[in-house]
PDB file of C-alpha atoms in Angstrom:
ATOM      1  CA  MET A   1     -85.676 -40.300   8.715  1.00  0.00           C
ATOM      2  CA  ASN A   2     -82.793 -37.653   8.789  1.00  0.00           C
ATOM      3  CA  GLU A   3     -84.660 -33.761   9.248  1.00  0.00           C
ATOM      4  CA  ILE A   4     -85.637 -33.164   5.251  1.00  0.00           C
ATOM      5  CA  LYS A   5     -84.622 -29.709   3.568  1.00  0.00           C
ATOM      6  CA  LEU A   6     -85.348 -30.530   0.480  1.00  0.00           C
ATOM      7  CA  ILE A   7     -88.230 -33.211  -1.403  1.00  0.00           C
ATOM      8  CA  GLY A   8     -87.299 -34.231  -5.088  1.00  0.00           C
ATOM      9  CA  THR A   9     -90.163 -35.847  -6.364  1.00  0.00           C
ATOM     10  CA  ASP A  10     -90.811 -37.471  -9.882  1.00  0.00           C
ATOM     11  CA  LEU A  11     -94.076 -36.439 -11.784  1.00  0.00           C
ATOM     12  CA  ASP A  12     -95.607 -39.462 -13.782  1.00  0.00           C
ATOM     13  CA  GLY A  13     -96.890 -42.058 -11.827  1.00  0.00           C
ATOM     14  CA  THR A  14     -95.948 -40.544  -8.359  1.00  0.00           C
ATOM     15  CA  LEU A  15     -96.824 -37.265  -7.910  1.00  0.00           C
ATOM     16  CA  LEU A  16     -99.650 -36.723 -10.775  1.00  0.00           C
ATOM     17  CA  CYS A  17    -102.607 -39.118 -10.591  1.00  0.00           C
ATOM     18  CA  ASP A  18    -103.163 -40.806 -13.836  1.00  0.00           C
ATOM     19  CA  ASP A  19    -104.951 -38.319 -15.310  1.00  0.00           C
ATOM     20  CA  LYS A  20    -102.437 -35.790 -14.929  1.00  0.00           C
ATOM     21  CA  THR A  21    -103.833 -33.883 -12.348  1.00  0.00           C
ATOM     22  CA  LEU A  22    -102.375 -32.753  -9.009  1.00  0.00           C
ATOM     23  CA  SER A  23    -104.839 -33.952  -6.132  1.00  0.00           C
ATOM     24  CA  ALA A  24    -105.895 -31.541  -3.388  1.00  0.00           C
ATOM     25  CA  ALA A  25    -104.108 -33.038  -0.682  1.00  0.00           C
ATOM     26  CA  THR A  26    -100.857 -33.515  -2.614  1.00  0.00           C
ATOM     27  CA  ILE A  27    -101.083 -29.510  -2.998  1.00  0.00           C
ATOM     28  CA  ASN A  28    -101.951 -29.166   0.590  1.00  0.00           C
ATOM     29  CA  ALA A  29     -98.714 -30.858   1.181  1.00  0.00           C
ATOM     30  CA  LEU A  30     -96.437 -29.158  -0.717  1.00  0.00           C
ATOM     31  CA  GLN A  31     -97.760 -25.926   0.953  1.00  0.00           C
ATOM     32  CA  LYS A  32     -97.258 -27.106   4.125  1.00  0.00           C
ATOM     33  CA  ALA A  33     -93.865 -28.690   3.543  1.00  0.00           C
ATOM     34  CA  TYR A  34     -93.081 -24.851   1.727  1.00  0.00           C
ATOM     35  CA  CYS A  35     -94.614 -23.357   4.573  1.00  0.00           C
ATOM     36  CA  LYS A  36     -92.032 -25.106   6.850  1.00  0.00           C
ATOM     37  CA  GLY A  37     -89.192 -24.370   4.672  1.00  0.00           C
ATOM     38  CA  ILE A  38     -88.920 -27.380   2.690  1.00  0.00           C
ATOM     39  CA  HIS A  39     -87.620 -27.174  -0.914  1.00  0.00           C
ATOM     40  CA  ILE A  40     -90.069 -28.830  -3.447  1.00  0.00           C
ATOM     41  CA  VAL A  41     -88.267 -29.890  -6.693  1.00  0.00           C
ATOM     42  CA  PRO A  42     -89.945 -31.996  -9.280  1.00  0.00           C
ATOM     43  CA  ILE A  43     -87.102 -34.329 -11.689  1.00  0.00           C
ATOM     44  CA  THR A  44     -89.011 -35.604 -14.247  1.00  0.00           C
ATOM     45  CA  GLY A  45     -88.492 -37.068 -17.504  1.00  0.00           C
ATOM     46  CA  ARG A  46     -90.161 -34.744 -19.770  1.00  0.00           C
ATOM     47  CA  PRO A  47     -89.335 -31.324 -21.546  1.00  0.00           C
ATOM     48  CA  LEU A  48     -89.939 -28.450 -19.014  1.00  0.00           C
ATOM     49  CA  GLN A  49     -92.574 -27.689 -21.078  1.00  0.00           C
ATOM     50  CA  GLY A  50     -93.860 -30.679 -20.820  1.00  0.00           C
ATOM     51  CA  VAL A  51     -94.829 -30.103 -17.100  1.00  0.00           C
ATOM     52  CA  PRO A  52     -98.108 -29.490 -16.318  1.00  0.00           C
ATOM     53  CA  LYS A  53     -99.201 -26.657 -15.450  1.00  0.00           C
ATOM     54  CA  CYS A  54    -100.737 -27.042 -12.399  1.00  0.00           C
ATOM     55  CA  VAL A  55     -96.734 -28.416 -11.177  1.00  0.00           C
ATOM     56  CA  ARG A  56     -95.085 -25.569 -13.203  1.00  0.00           C
ATOM     57  CA  GLU A  57     -97.229 -22.430 -12.018  1.00  0.00           C
ATOM     58  CA  LEU A  58     -97.543 -24.031  -8.326  1.00  0.00           C
ATOM     59  CA  GLU A  59     -96.033 -20.954  -5.958  1.00  0.00           C
ATOM     60  CA  GLU A  60     -94.759 -23.550  -3.886  1.00  0.00           C
ATOM     61  CA  ILE A  61     -92.331 -24.745  -7.371  1.00  0.00           C
ATOM     62  CA  GLU A  62     -89.508 -23.065  -7.395  1.00  0.00           C
ATOM     63  CA  TYR A  63     -86.563 -25.503  -9.018  1.00  0.00           C
ATOM     64  CA  ILE A  64     -87.485 -28.059 -11.682  1.00  0.00           C
ATOM     65  CA  ILE A  65     -84.819 -30.560 -12.930  1.00  0.00           C
ATOM     66  CA  ALA A  66     -86.360 -32.025 -16.464  1.00  0.00           C
ATOM     67  CA  SER A  67     -85.140 -34.016 -19.189  1.00  0.00           C
ATOM     68  CA  ASN A  68     -84.146 -36.919 -16.940  1.00  0.00           C
ATOM     69  CA  GLY A  69     -81.212 -34.432 -15.284  1.00  0.00           C
ATOM     70  CA  ALA A  70     -80.207 -33.105 -17.696  1.00  0.00           C
ATOM     71  CA  SER A  71     -81.318 -29.670 -17.228  1.00  0.00           C
ATOM     72  CA  ILE A  72     -82.398 -27.905 -14.228  1.00  0.00           C
ATOM     73  CA  TYR A  73     -84.307 -24.726 -14.406  1.00  0.00           C
ATOM     74  CA  ASP A  74     -84.410 -21.728 -12.133  1.00  0.00           C
ATOM     75  CA  VAL A  75     -88.725 -21.110 -12.958  1.00  0.00           C
ATOM     76  CA  LYS A  76     -89.247 -18.147 -10.711  1.00  0.00           C
ATOM     77  CA  ASN A  77     -86.303 -16.396 -12.560  1.00  0.00           C
ATOM     78  CA  GLY A  78     -86.772 -18.348 -16.450  1.00  0.00           C
ATOM     79  CA  LYS A  79     -83.820 -19.274 -16.827  1.00  0.00           C
ATOM     80  CA  GLU A  80     -81.358 -22.571 -17.100  1.00  0.00           C
ATOM     81  CA  ILE A  81     -79.098 -22.704 -14.295  1.00  0.00           C
ATOM     82  CA  TYR A  82     -77.738 -26.214 -14.627  1.00  0.00           C
ATOM     83  CA  SER A  83     -77.065 -28.427 -18.253  1.00  0.00           C
ATOM     84  CA  PHE A  84     -75.441 -31.433 -19.043  1.00  0.00           C
ATOM     85  CA  ALA A  85     -76.606 -31.757 -22.546  1.00  0.00           C
ATOM     86  CA  ILE A  86     -74.884 -33.155 -25.428  1.00  0.00           C
ATOM     87  CA  ASP A  87     -72.386 -30.784 -27.075  1.00  0.00           C
ATOM     88  CA  SER A  88     -73.781 -29.422 -30.673  1.00  0.00           C
ATOM     89  CA  LYS A  89     -71.139 -31.457 -33.220  1.00  0.00           C
ATOM     90  CA  LYS A  90     -72.528 -34.726 -31.260  1.00  0.00           C
ATOM     91  CA  SER A  91     -76.031 -33.609 -31.285  1.00  0.00           C
ATOM     92  CA  ARG A  92     -75.926 -32.863 -35.341  1.00  0.00           C
ATOM     93  CA  THR A  93     -74.309 -36.619 -35.707  1.00  0.00           C
ATOM     94  CA  LEU A  94     -76.493 -38.225 -33.723  1.00  0.00           C
ATOM     95  CA  ILE A  95     -79.149 -36.868 -36.159  1.00  0.00           C
ATOM     96  CA  ASP A  96     -77.674 -37.644 -39.125  1.00  0.00           C
ATOM     97  CA  GLU A  97     -77.059 -40.907 -37.548  1.00  0.00           C
ATOM     98  CA  MET A  98     -81.392 -41.221 -36.505  1.00  0.00           C
ATOM     99  CA  ARG A  99     -82.089 -39.864 -40.804  1.00  0.00           C
ATOM    100  CA  LYS A 100     -80.425 -43.555 -42.030  1.00  0.00           C
ATOM    101  CA  LEU A 101     -82.658 -45.489 -40.265  1.00  0.00           C
ATOM    102  CA  ASP A 102     -86.438 -46.062 -40.128  1.00  0.00           C
ATOM    103  CA  CYS A 103     -87.421 -44.831 -36.923  1.00  0.00           C
ATOM    104  CA  MET A 104     -89.293 -41.539 -35.947  1.00  0.00           C
ATOM    105  CA  PHE A 105     -87.255 -39.194 -33.632  1.00  0.00           C
ATOM    106  CA  GLU A 106     -87.061 -35.957 -31.966  1.00  0.00           C
ATOM    107  CA  PRO A 107     -84.409 -33.931 -30.497  1.00  0.00           C
ATOM    108  CA  PHE A 108     -84.872 -31.867 -27.106  1.00  0.00           C
ATOM    109  CA  ALA A 109     -83.705 -28.913 -26.396  1.00  0.00           C
ATOM    110  CA  ASP A 110     -84.339 -25.433 -24.889  1.00  0.00           C
ATOM    111  CA  GLY A 111     -87.308 -27.004 -22.494  1.00  0.00           C
ATOM    112  CA  VAL A 112     -89.377 -28.732 -25.222  1.00  0.00           C
ATOM    113  CA  GLY A 113     -89.023 -31.211 -27.815  1.00  0.00           C
ATOM    114  CA  TYR A 114     -88.498 -30.146 -31.145  1.00  0.00           C
ATOM    115  CA  THR A 115     -90.700 -32.735 -34.009  1.00  0.00           C
ATOM    116  CA  GLU A 116     -91.393 -32.703 -37.283  1.00  0.00           C
ATOM    117  CA  GLN A 117     -95.058 -32.682 -38.495  1.00  0.00           C
ATOM    118  CA  TYR A 118     -95.063 -35.875 -39.331  1.00  0.00           C
ATOM    119  CA  VAL A 119     -93.688 -37.304 -36.598  1.00  0.00           C
ATOM    120  CA  PHE A 120     -96.799 -34.883 -34.385  1.00  0.00           C
ATOM    121  CA  ASP A 121     -99.157 -35.813 -36.328  1.00  0.00           C
ATOM    122  CA  TYR A 122     -98.573 -39.575 -35.635  1.00  0.00           C
ATOM    123  CA  TYR A 123     -98.691 -39.023 -31.708  1.00  0.00           C
ATOM    124  CA  MET A 124    -101.685 -36.937 -32.150  1.00  0.00           C
ATOM    125  CA  ASP A 125    -103.547 -40.140 -33.347  1.00  0.00           C
ATOM    126  CA  VAL A 126    -102.181 -42.033 -31.282  1.00  0.00           C
ATOM    127  CA  PHE A 127    -103.103 -39.913 -27.856  1.00  0.00           C
ATOM    128  CA  LYS A 128    -105.740 -37.566 -28.866  1.00  0.00           C
ATOM    129  CA  GLY A 129    -108.660 -37.731 -26.298  1.00  0.00           C
ATOM    130  CA  THR A 130    -105.991 -38.700 -23.711  1.00  0.00           C
ATOM    131  CA  PRO A 131    -104.452 -37.424 -20.396  1.00  0.00           C
ATOM    132  CA  LEU A 132    -101.419 -37.184 -22.688  1.00  0.00           C
ATOM    133  CA  GLU A 133    -102.706 -35.309 -25.266  1.00  0.00           C
ATOM    134  CA  ASP A 134    -102.005 -32.026 -23.436  1.00  0.00           C
ATOM    135  CA  TYR A 135     -98.696 -33.107 -22.932  1.00  0.00           C
ATOM    136  CA  PHE A 136     -97.479 -33.551 -26.037  1.00  0.00           C
ATOM    137  CA  THR A 137     -99.051 -30.291 -27.680  1.00  0.00           C
ATOM    138  CA  SER A 138     -97.604 -28.737 -25.032  1.00  0.00           C
ATOM    139  CA  SER A 139     -94.000 -29.832 -25.353  1.00  0.00           C
ATOM    140  CA  ARG A 140     -93.672 -30.010 -28.740  1.00  0.00           C
ATOM    141  CA  ARG A 141     -92.529 -27.497 -31.320  1.00  0.00           C
ATOM    142  CA  ILE A 142     -92.827 -28.553 -35.028  1.00  0.00           C
ATOM    143  CA  CYS A 143     -90.249 -27.250 -37.062  1.00  0.00           C
ATOM    144  CA  SER A 144     -89.512 -27.512 -40.667  1.00  0.00           C
ATOM    145  CA  SER A 145     -86.852 -30.124 -39.786  1.00  0.00           C
ATOM    146  CA  TYR A 146     -84.172 -30.885 -37.409  1.00  0.00           C
ATOM    147  CA  GLU A 147     -80.816 -30.235 -38.799  1.00  0.00           C
ATOM    148  CA  GLU A 148     -81.803 -26.518 -39.538  1.00  0.00           C
ATOM    149  CA  LEU A 149     -81.978 -26.523 -35.987  1.00  0.00           C
ATOM    150  CA  PHE A 150     -79.288 -28.655 -34.855  1.00  0.00           C
ATOM    151  CA  ASP A 151     -76.382 -26.963 -37.250  1.00  0.00           C
ATOM    152  CA  GLY A 152     -74.041 -29.198 -35.363  1.00  0.00           C
ATOM    153  CA  LYS A 153     -72.127 -25.336 -34.276  1.00  0.00           C
ATOM    154  CA  SER A 154     -74.438 -24.307 -31.596  1.00  0.00           C
ATOM    155  CA  ARG A 155     -77.565 -25.858 -30.599  1.00  0.00           C
ATOM    156  CA  ARG A 156     -77.215 -28.882 -28.196  1.00  0.00           C
ATOM    157  CA  ALA A 157     -79.863 -31.763 -27.456  1.00  0.00           C
ATOM    158  CA  ASP A 158     -80.652 -33.168 -24.327  1.00  0.00           C
ATOM    159  CA  GLU A 159     -81.428 -35.736 -25.241  1.00  0.00           C
ATOM    160  CA  LEU A 160     -83.127 -37.864 -28.327  1.00  0.00           C
ATOM    161  CA  PHE A 161     -85.933 -39.649 -28.142  1.00  0.00           C
ATOM    162  CA  ILE A 162     -86.856 -41.966 -30.668  1.00  0.00           C
ATOM    163  CA  ASN A 163     -90.359 -44.276 -30.953  1.00  0.00           C
ATOM    164  CA  CYS A 164     -89.263 -47.344 -33.141  1.00  0.00           C
ATOM    165  CA  ALA A 165     -90.679 -51.261 -32.868  1.00  0.00           C
ATOM    166  CA  ALA A 166     -88.698 -53.236 -35.026  1.00  0.00           C
ATOM    167  CA  PRO A 167     -86.061 -55.240 -32.713  1.00  0.00           C
ATOM    168  CA  GLU A 168     -83.344 -55.353 -35.649  1.00  0.00           C
ATOM    169  CA  ILE A 169     -83.764 -50.977 -35.814  1.00  0.00           C
ATOM    170  CA  ARG A 170     -83.262 -50.052 -32.159  1.00  0.00           C
ATOM    171  CA  CYS A 171     -80.000 -52.297 -32.145  1.00  0.00           C
ATOM    172  CA  LYS A 172     -78.487 -50.666 -34.901  1.00  0.00           C
ATOM    173  CA  VAL A 173     -79.671 -47.433 -33.014  1.00  0.00           C
ATOM    174  CA  ILE A 174     -77.928 -48.711 -29.702  1.00  0.00           C
ATOM    175  CA  ASP A 175     -75.131 -49.062 -32.125  1.00  0.00           C
ATOM    176  CA  VAL A 176     -74.568 -45.686 -32.804  1.00  0.00           C
ATOM    177  CA  THR A 177     -74.545 -44.650 -29.197  1.00  0.00           C
ATOM    178  CA  HIS A 178     -71.343 -46.811 -29.211  1.00  0.00           C
ATOM    179  CA  LYS A 179     -70.420 -45.962 -31.859  1.00  0.00           C
ATOM    180  CA  ILE A 180     -70.367 -41.772 -31.371  1.00  0.00           C
ATOM    181  CA  GLY A 181     -68.886 -42.338 -27.760  1.00  0.00           C
ATOM    182  CA  GLY A 182     -69.805 -40.194 -25.006  1.00  0.00           C
ATOM    183  CA  LEU A 183     -73.660 -40.999 -24.808  1.00  0.00           C
ATOM    184  CA  GLN A 184     -75.683 -43.484 -23.138  1.00  0.00           C
ATOM    185  CA  TYR A 185     -78.999 -44.899 -24.092  1.00  0.00           C
ATOM    186  CA  CYS A 186     -82.255 -46.266 -21.804  1.00  0.00           C
ATOM    187  CA  ASN A 187     -85.236 -48.885 -23.097  1.00  0.00           C
ATOM    188  CA  LEU A 188     -88.265 -47.289 -22.386  1.00  0.00           C
ATOM    189  CA  GLY A 189     -90.462 -50.123 -22.941  1.00  0.00           C
ATOM    190  CA  ASP A 190     -90.342 -52.130 -25.905  1.00  0.00           C
ATOM    191  CA  ARG A 191     -90.880 -48.986 -28.405  1.00  0.00           C
ATOM    192  CA  PHE A 192     -88.854 -46.142 -26.653  1.00  0.00           C
ATOM    193  CA  ILE A 193     -85.512 -45.321 -26.735  1.00  0.00           C
ATOM    194  CA  GLU A 194     -83.314 -42.180 -24.830  1.00  0.00           C
ATOM    195  CA  ILE A 195     -80.300 -41.520 -26.170  1.00  0.00           C
ATOM    196  CA  THR A 196     -78.733 -38.367 -23.430  1.00  0.00           C
ATOM    197  CA  ARG A 197     -74.942 -37.554 -22.399  1.00  0.00           C
ATOM    198  CA  LEU A 198     -73.240 -40.318 -20.569  1.00  0.00           C
ATOM    199  CA  GLY A 199     -73.432 -39.387 -17.122  1.00  0.00           C
ATOM    200  CA  THR A 200     -77.031 -38.302 -17.246  1.00  0.00           C
ATOM    201  CA  ASP A 201     -79.434 -38.941 -14.574  1.00  0.00           C
ATOM    202  CA  LYS A 202     -81.790 -37.785 -11.760  1.00  0.00           C
ATOM    203  CA  GLY A 203     -79.552 -38.659  -9.448  1.00  0.00           C
ATOM    204  CA  ASN A 204     -76.681 -36.404 -10.575  1.00  0.00           C
ATOM    205  CA  ALA A 205     -79.317 -34.074 -10.870  1.00  0.00           C
ATOM    206  CA  LEU A 206     -79.984 -34.158  -7.311  1.00  0.00           C
ATOM    207  CA  ARG A 207     -76.691 -33.873  -6.090  1.00  0.00           C
ATOM    208  CA  ALA A 208     -76.143 -30.335  -8.754  1.00  0.00           C
ATOM    209  CA  ILE A 209     -79.541 -29.157  -6.744  1.00  0.00           C
ATOM    210  CA  CYS A 210     -78.381 -29.433  -3.387  1.00  0.00           C
ATOM    211  CA  ASN A 211     -74.824 -27.931  -4.090  1.00  0.00           C
ATOM    212  CA  HIS A 212     -76.903 -25.135  -5.524  1.00  0.00           C
ATOM    213  CA  LEU A 213     -79.047 -24.503  -2.690  1.00  0.00           C
ATOM    214  CA  GLY A 214     -76.775 -25.513   0.144  1.00  0.00           C
ATOM    215  CA  VAL A 215     -78.422 -28.384   0.904  1.00  0.00           C
ATOM    216  CA  ASP A 216     -76.399 -31.857   3.146  1.00  0.00           C
ATOM    217  CA  ILE A 217     -78.041 -34.828   0.440  1.00  0.00           C
ATOM    218  CA  LYS A 218     -78.777 -36.458   3.446  1.00  0.00           C
ATOM    219  CA  ASN A 219     -81.768 -34.548   4.105  1.00  0.00           C
ATOM    220  CA  THR A 220     -83.185 -34.784   0.875  1.00  0.00           C
ATOM    221  CA  VAL A 221     -86.269 -37.670   0.840  1.00  0.00           C
ATOM    222  CA  ALA A 222     -87.036 -38.904  -3.053  1.00  0.00           C
ATOM    223  CA  PHE A 223     -90.279 -39.983  -4.347  1.00  0.00           C
ATOM    224  CA  GLY A 224     -90.238 -42.469  -7.549  1.00  0.00           C
ATOM    225  CA  ASP A 225     -91.720 -45.305  -9.374  1.00  0.00           C
ATOM    226  CA  GLY A 226     -89.871 -45.992 -12.748  1.00  0.00           C
ATOM    227  CA  GLU A 227     -86.627 -47.018 -13.758  1.00  0.00           C
ATOM    228  CA  ASN A 228     -85.247 -44.002 -14.543  1.00  0.00           C
ATOM    229  CA  ASP A 229     -86.297 -42.971 -10.555  1.00  0.00           C
ATOM    230  CA  LEU A 230     -83.204 -45.280  -9.092  1.00  0.00           C
ATOM    231  CA  GLN A 231     -80.398 -43.807  -9.120  1.00  0.00           C
ATOM    232  CA  PHE A 232     -82.465 -40.965  -7.959  1.00  0.00           C
ATOM    233  CA  LEU A 233     -83.271 -42.821  -4.940  1.00  0.00           C
ATOM    234  CA  GLN A 234     -80.275 -44.117  -4.096  1.00  0.00           C
ATOM    235  CA  ALA A 235     -78.776 -40.809  -4.231  1.00  0.00           C
ATOM    236  CA  ALA A 236     -81.457 -38.882  -1.801  1.00  0.00           C
ATOM    237  CA  GLY A 237     -80.944 -39.711   2.218  1.00  0.00           C
ATOM    238  CA  THR A 238     -84.071 -40.674   2.212  1.00  0.00           C
ATOM    239  CA  ALA A 239     -86.081 -43.049  -0.662  1.00  0.00           C
ATOM    240  CA  VAL A 240     -90.215 -43.262  -1.327  1.00  0.00           C
ATOM    241  CA  ALA A 241     -91.361 -46.313  -4.239  1.00  0.00           C
ATOM    242  CA  MET A 242     -94.686 -45.659  -4.490  1.00  0.00           C
ATOM    243  CA  GLU A 243     -96.980 -48.571  -4.230  1.00  0.00           C
ATOM    244  CA  ASN A 244     -96.938 -48.903  -8.124  1.00  0.00           C
ATOM    245  CA  ALA A 245     -93.401 -48.560  -8.637  1.00  0.00           C
ATOM    246  CA  PHE A 246     -91.090 -50.344 -10.690  1.00  0.00           C
ATOM    247  CA  PRO A 247     -90.378 -53.979  -8.299  1.00  0.00           C
ATOM    248  CA  ILE A 248     -86.471 -52.824  -8.661  1.00  0.00           C
ATOM    249  CA  ILE A 249     -87.549 -49.529  -7.364  1.00  0.00           C
ATOM    250  CA  LYS A 250     -89.436 -51.123  -4.396  1.00  0.00           C
ATOM    251  CA  GLN A 251     -86.220 -52.638  -3.335  1.00  0.00           C
ATOM    252  CA  ASN A 252     -84.213 -49.952  -3.402  1.00  0.00           C
ATOM    253  CA  ALA A 253     -86.265 -48.297  -1.350  1.00  0.00           C
ATOM    254  CA  ASP A 254     -87.110 -46.885   2.676  1.00  0.00           C
ATOM    255  CA  ILE A 255     -90.386 -46.372   2.501  1.00  0.00           C
ATOM    256  CA  ILE A 256     -93.578 -47.854   0.220  1.00  0.00           C
ATOM    257  CA  ALA A 257     -95.777 -45.505  -0.234  1.00  0.00           C
ATOM    258  CA  LYS A 258     -99.571 -45.502  -1.378  1.00  0.00           C
ATOM    259  CA  SER A 259    -100.047 -45.100  -5.092  1.00  0.00           C
ATOM    260  CA  ASN A 260     -99.775 -42.356  -6.835  1.00  0.00           C
ATOM    261  CA  ASN A 261    -103.973 -42.244  -7.285  1.00  0.00           C
ATOM    262  CA  ASN A 262    -104.117 -42.756  -3.710  1.00  0.00           C
ATOM    263  CA  ASP A 263    -101.969 -39.948  -2.457  1.00  0.00           C
ATOM    264  CA  GLY A 264     -99.143 -41.434  -1.593  1.00  0.00           C
ATOM    265  CA  VAL A 265     -96.683 -38.317  -2.170  1.00  0.00           C
ATOM    266  CA  ALA A 266     -98.427 -36.027   0.296  1.00  0.00           C
ATOM    267  CA  ASN A 267     -99.298 -38.952   2.824  1.00  0.00           C
ATOM    268  CA  ILE A 268     -95.312 -39.270   3.281  1.00  0.00           C
ATOM    269  CA  ILE A 269     -95.326 -35.407   3.489  1.00  0.00           C
ATOM    270  CA  PHE A 270     -97.507 -34.876   6.649  1.00  0.00           C
ATOM    271  CA  GLN A 271     -95.033 -37.204   8.308  1.00  0.00           C
ATOM    272  CA  ILE A 272     -92.517 -35.207   7.244  1.00  0.00           C
ATOM    273  CA  ILE A 273     -94.044 -32.353   8.663  1.00  0.00           C
ATOM    274  CA  LYS A 274     -95.262 -33.783  12.073  1.00  0.00           C
ATOM    275  CA  GLN A 275     -91.763 -35.524  12.225  1.00  0.00           C
ATOM    276  CA  GLY A 276     -90.030 -31.896  12.311  1.00  0.00           C
ATOM    277  CA  ALA A 277     -93.362 -30.181  14.204  1.00  0.00           C
TER     278      ALA A 277
END
């Protein structure tokens, strides 16, 4: 392993336990790494406001990469320093096209997911009383209509998040991305589809934050578990897959860590600190 100057880590299934908390060992490891001058950068599919306070308010966290690489935030100064959002005209076109299909969807921008009341009510019915309830209540902002916010001239969407289980509708959603052009889609299980600007991924965002901080990417380590972490792990100097990771992530990893519920990230960080001592 090269000398590590930046630790990039996914959240769900990686840094966070399944109950969406940080273990004491993980907090201790992040603090010790930060004291050694190592940058700690969460890299997540969540919007900024969906990042749990236990992560967002840590003194050691200076930057957060959100929406799978569409945005980078300087959390200490409360500003976005990088955006790879869909342009305003395409954002509105996407919304207009989704209206024609029988699916629920939400545009994400400004660090939140904008959601109409019926969509929010659906998520509350499904996730109320679970560890994800806090995520949806903190990350969503209810609006009267998407069209009022996304007029095709100003606000740009980081992504569109679509909830649709019907295969025929999912095919139509994918057709829309091809028709509009300059977009990409990612199937998340058999129900959700995420649409982002072509080229948006955690790997490119890692390159961007390294450029901002003046860190050689070979001096980074990436922790991940999901398929959206693949480019991220491939870009980093050292790739670490969690024990609970998808097979393709393990196949592209240099190191397999213990699971997210067994302090996998913390154990590797302690090894990094010991190596650099």
